Every structure is written in C-alpha cells, then in structure tokens.
CSV table of N, CA and C in Angstrom, one decimal:
chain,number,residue,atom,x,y,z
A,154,UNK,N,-120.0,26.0,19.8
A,154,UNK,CA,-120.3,27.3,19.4
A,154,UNK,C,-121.4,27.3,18.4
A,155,UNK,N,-122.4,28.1,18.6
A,155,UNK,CA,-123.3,28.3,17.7
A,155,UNK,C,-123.6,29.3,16.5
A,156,UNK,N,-123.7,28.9,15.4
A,156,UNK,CA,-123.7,29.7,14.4
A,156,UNK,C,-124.6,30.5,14.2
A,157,UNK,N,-124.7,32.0,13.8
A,157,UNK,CA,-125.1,32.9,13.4
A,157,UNK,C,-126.3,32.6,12.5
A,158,UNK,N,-127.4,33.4,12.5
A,158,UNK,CA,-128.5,33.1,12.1
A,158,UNK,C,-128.2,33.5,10.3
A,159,UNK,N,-127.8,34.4,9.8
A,159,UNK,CA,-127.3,34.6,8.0
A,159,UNK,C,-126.4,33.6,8.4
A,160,UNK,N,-125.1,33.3,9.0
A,160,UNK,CA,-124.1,31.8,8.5
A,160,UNK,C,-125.1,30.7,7.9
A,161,UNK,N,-126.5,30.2,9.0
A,161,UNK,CA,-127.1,29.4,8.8
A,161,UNK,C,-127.5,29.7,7.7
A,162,UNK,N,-128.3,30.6,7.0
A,162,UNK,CA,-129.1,31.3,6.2
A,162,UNK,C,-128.1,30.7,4.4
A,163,UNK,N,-127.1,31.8,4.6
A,163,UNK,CA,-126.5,31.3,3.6
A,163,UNK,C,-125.7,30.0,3.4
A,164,UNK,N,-125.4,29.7,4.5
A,164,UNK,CA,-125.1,27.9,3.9
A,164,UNK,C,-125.9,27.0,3.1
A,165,UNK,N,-127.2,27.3,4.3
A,165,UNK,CA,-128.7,26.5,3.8
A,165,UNK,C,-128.5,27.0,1.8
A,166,UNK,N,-128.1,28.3,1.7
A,166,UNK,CA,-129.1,29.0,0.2
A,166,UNK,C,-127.8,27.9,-0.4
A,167,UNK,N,-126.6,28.3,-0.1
A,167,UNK,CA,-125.2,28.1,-0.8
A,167,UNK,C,-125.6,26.5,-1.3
A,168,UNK,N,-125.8,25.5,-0.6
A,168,UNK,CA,-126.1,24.2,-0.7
A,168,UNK,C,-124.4,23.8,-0.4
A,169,UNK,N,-123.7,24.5,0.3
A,169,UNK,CA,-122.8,24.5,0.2
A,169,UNK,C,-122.1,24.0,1.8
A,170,UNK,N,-121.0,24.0,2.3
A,170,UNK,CA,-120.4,24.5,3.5
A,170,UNK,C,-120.2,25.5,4.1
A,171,UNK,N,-120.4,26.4,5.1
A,171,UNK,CA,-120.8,27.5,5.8
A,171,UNK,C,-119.3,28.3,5.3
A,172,UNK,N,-119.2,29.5,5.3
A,172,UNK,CA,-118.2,30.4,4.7
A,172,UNK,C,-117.4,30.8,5.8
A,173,UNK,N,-116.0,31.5,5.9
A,173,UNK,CA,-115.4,31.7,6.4
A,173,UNK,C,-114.6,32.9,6.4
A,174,UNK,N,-114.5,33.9,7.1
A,174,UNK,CA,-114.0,35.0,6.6
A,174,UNK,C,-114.8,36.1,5.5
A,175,UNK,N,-113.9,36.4,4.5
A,175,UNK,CA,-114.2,37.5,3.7
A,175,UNK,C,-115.5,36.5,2.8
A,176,UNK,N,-115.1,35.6,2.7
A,176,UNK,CA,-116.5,34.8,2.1
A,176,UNK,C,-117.9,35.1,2.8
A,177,UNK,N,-117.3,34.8,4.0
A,177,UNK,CA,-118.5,34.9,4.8
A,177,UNK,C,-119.6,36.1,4.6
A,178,UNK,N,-118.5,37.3,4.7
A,178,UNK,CA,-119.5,38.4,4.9
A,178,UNK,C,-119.8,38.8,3.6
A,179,UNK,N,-119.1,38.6,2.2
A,179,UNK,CA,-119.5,38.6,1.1
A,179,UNK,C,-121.3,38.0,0.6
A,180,UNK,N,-120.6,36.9,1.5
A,180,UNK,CA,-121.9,36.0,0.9
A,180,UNK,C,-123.3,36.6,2.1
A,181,UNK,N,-123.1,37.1,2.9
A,181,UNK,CA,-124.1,37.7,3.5
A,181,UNK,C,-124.6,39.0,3.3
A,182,UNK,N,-123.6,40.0,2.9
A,182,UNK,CA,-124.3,41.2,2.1
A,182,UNK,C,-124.9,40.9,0.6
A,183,UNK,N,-124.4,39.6,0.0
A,183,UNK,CA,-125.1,39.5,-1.3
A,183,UNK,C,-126.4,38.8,-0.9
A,184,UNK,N,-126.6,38.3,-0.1
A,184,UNK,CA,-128.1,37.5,0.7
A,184,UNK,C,-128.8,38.5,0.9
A,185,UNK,N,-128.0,40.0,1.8
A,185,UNK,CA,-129.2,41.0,2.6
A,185,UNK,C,-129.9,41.6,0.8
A,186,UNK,N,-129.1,41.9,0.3
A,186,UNK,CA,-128.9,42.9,-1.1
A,186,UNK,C,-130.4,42.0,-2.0
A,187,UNK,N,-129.7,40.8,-1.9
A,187,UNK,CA,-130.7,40.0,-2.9
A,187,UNK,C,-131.9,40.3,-2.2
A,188,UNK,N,-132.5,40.1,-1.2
A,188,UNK,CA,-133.4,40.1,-0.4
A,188,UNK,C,-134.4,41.4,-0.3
A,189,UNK,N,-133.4,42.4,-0.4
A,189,UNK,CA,-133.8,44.1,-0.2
A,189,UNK,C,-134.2,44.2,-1.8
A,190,UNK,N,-133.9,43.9,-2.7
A,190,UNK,CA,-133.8,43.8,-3.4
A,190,UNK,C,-134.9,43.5,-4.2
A,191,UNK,N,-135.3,42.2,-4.0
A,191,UNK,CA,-136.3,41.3,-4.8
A,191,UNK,C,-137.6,41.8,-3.8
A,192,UNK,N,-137.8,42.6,-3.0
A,192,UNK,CA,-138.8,43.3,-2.2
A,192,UNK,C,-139.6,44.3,-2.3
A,193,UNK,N,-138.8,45.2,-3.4
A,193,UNK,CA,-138.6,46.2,-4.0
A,193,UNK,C,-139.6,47.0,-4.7
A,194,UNK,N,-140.0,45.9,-5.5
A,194,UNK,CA,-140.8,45.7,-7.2
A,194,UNK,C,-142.4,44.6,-6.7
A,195,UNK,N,-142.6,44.3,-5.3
A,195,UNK,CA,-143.6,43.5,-5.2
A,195,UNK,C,-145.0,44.0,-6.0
A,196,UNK,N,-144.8,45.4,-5.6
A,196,UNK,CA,-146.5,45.4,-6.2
A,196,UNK,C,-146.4,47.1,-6.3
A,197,UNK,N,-147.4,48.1,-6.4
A,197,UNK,CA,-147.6,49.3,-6.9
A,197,UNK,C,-147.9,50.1,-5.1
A,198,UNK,N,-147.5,51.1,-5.4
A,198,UNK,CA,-147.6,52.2,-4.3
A,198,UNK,C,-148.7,52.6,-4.0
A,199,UNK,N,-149.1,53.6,-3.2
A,199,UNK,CA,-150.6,54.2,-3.7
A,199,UNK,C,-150.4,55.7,-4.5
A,200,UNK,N,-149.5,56.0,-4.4
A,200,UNK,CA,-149.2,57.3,-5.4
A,200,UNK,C,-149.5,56.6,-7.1
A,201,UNK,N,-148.9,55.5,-6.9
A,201,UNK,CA,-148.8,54.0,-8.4
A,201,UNK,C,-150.5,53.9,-8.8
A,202,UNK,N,-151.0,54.0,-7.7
A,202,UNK,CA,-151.9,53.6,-7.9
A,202,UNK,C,-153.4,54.9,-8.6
A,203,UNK,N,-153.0,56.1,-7.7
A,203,UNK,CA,-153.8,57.2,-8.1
A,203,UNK,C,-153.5,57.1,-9.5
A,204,UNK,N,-152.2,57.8,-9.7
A,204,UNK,CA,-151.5,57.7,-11.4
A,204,UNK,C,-152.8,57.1,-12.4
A,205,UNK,N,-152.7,55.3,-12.1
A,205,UNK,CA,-153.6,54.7,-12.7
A,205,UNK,C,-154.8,54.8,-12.9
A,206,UNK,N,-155.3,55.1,-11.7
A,206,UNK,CA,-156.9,55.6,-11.5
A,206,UNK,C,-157.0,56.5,-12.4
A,207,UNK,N,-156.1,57.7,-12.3
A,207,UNK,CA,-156.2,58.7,-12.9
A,207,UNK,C,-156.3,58.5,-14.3
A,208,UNK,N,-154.8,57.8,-14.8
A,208,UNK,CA,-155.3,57.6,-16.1
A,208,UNK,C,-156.0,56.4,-16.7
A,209,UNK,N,-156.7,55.3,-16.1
A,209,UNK,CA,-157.7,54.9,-16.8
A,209,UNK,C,-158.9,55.6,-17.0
A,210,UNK,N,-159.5,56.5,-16.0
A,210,UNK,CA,-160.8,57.4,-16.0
A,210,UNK,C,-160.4,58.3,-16.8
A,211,UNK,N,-159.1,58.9,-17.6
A,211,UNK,CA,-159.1,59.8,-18.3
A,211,UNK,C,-159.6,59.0,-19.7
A,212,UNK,N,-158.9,58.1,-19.8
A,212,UNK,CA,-159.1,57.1,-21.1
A,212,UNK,C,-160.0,56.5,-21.4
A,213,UNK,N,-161.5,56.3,-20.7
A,213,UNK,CA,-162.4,56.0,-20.3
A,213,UNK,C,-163.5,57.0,-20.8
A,214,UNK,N,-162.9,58.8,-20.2
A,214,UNK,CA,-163.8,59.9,-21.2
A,214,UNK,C,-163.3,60.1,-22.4
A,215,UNK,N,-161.9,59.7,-22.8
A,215,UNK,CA,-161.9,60.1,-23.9
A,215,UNK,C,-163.0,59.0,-25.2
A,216,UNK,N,-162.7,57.8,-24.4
A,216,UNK,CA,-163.2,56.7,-25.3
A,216,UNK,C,-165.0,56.9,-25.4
A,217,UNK,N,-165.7,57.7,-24.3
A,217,UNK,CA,-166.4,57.1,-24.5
A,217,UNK,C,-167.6,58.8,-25.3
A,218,UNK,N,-166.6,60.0,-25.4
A,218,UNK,CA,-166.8,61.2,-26.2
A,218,UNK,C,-166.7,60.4,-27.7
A,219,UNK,N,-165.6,59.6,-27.6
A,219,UNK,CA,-165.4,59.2,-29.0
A,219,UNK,C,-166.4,58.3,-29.8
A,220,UNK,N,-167.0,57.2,-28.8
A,220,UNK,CA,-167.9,56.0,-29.0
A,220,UNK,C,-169.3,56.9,-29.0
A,221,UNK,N,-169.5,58.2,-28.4
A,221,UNK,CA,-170.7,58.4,-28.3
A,221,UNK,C,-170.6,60.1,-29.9
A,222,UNK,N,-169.7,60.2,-30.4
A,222,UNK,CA,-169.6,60.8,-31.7
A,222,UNK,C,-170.3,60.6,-32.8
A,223,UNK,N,-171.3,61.5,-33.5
A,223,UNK,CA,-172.2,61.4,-34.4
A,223,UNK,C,-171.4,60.0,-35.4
A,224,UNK,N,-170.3,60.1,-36.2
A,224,UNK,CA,-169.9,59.2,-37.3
A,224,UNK,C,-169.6,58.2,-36.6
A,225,UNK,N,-169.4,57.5,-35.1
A,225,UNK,CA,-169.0,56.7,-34.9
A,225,UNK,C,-170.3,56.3,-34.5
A,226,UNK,N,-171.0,56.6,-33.7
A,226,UNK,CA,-172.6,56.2,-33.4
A,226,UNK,C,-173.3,55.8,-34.3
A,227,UNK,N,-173.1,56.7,-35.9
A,227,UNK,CA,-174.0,56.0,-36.6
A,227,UNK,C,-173.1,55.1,-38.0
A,228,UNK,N,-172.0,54.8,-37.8
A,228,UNK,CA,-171.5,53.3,-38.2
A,228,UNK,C,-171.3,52.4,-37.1
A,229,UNK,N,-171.3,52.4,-36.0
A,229,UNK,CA,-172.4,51.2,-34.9
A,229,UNK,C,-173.4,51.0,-35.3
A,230,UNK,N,-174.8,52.1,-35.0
A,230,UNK,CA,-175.7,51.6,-35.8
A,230,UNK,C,-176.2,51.0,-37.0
A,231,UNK,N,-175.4,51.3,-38.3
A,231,UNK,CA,-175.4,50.5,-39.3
A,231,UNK,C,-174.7,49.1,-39.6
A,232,UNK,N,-173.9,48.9,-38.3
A,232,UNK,CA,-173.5,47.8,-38.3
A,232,UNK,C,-174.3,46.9,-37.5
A,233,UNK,N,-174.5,47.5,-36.7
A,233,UNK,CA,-175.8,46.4,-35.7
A,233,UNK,C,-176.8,46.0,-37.0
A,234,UNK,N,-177.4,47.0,-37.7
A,234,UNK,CA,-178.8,47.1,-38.6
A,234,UNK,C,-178.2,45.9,-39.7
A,235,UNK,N,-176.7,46.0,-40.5
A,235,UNK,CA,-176.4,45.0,-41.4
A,235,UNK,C,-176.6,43.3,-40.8
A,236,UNK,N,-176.3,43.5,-39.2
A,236,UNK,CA,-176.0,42.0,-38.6
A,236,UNK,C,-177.1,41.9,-38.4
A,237,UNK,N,-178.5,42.7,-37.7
A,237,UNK,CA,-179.8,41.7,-38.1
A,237,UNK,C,-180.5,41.5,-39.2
A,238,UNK,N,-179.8,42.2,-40.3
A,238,UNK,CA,-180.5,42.2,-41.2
A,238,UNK,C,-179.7,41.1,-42.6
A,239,UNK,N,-179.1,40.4,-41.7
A,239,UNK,CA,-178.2,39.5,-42.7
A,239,UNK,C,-179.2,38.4,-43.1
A,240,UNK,N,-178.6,37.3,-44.0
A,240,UNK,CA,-179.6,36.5,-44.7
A,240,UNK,C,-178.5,35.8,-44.3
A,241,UNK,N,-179.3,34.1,-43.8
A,241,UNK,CA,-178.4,33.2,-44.0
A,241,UNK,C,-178.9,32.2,-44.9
C-alpha cells in the first residue's frame, strides 16, 4: 500500500516514523498551518506598496521645503564656506 503524499511529507519533516491515527492528522494540519502560515508575511502587497510610495514622496516634500528654508539654506552655506575655508 502506498503512502499518502503529507504521510510522506511529514515523516520526511518529523525525522521520525510515519504517524498513525490522531497523530497522523495532527501532525498534518500542523504541516498545512505551518506552511499557510510562513507564506503569509513573504513580502508587501501592492496596496503595501502605494501606502509607501505615498509616504516616502510625502517625506521627501516635506524634507526638501525644509532643506530648501532660508535658516537652513544659509547654515549649509556657512558650513560649506567654514570647510573651504579651513586651514590645515
């Protein structure tokens, strides 16, 4: 008689002896579960992914209203002006 493709499945994982009864189907819904499971979380949706778009390009204008701001523009520039103008 030939064994079942999860019997084989979980023996092989078990390192074990093939199960028998309530074992059996135990250890096979915790195989499907683990499986469904760890599939789950692979990587980002495309809804995951707009979100992100979305908010990196928001963070992006905000940073770059901020970087382009009279006091912040002109302590860049005085800091560029100190580094060429350093003595070594």
């Amino acid at each position: 008689m030939e064994t079942k493709f999860w019997d084989r499945a979980v023996g092989a994982l078990s390192g074990r002896r093939l199960f028998t009864g309530a074992q059996a189907r135990r250890a096979k819904w915790s195989a499907w579960w683990a499986g469904r499971l760890g599939r789950s979380d692979r990587g980002m949706t495309t809804s995951e992914y707009a979100v992100g778009t979305i908010a990196a390009c928001a963070f992006a204008a905000v940073l770059y209203k901020v970087v382009n701001s009279g006091p912040v523009l002109s302590a860049l520039q005085s800091l560029v002006e100190d580094a060429l103008d350093a003595k070594f």
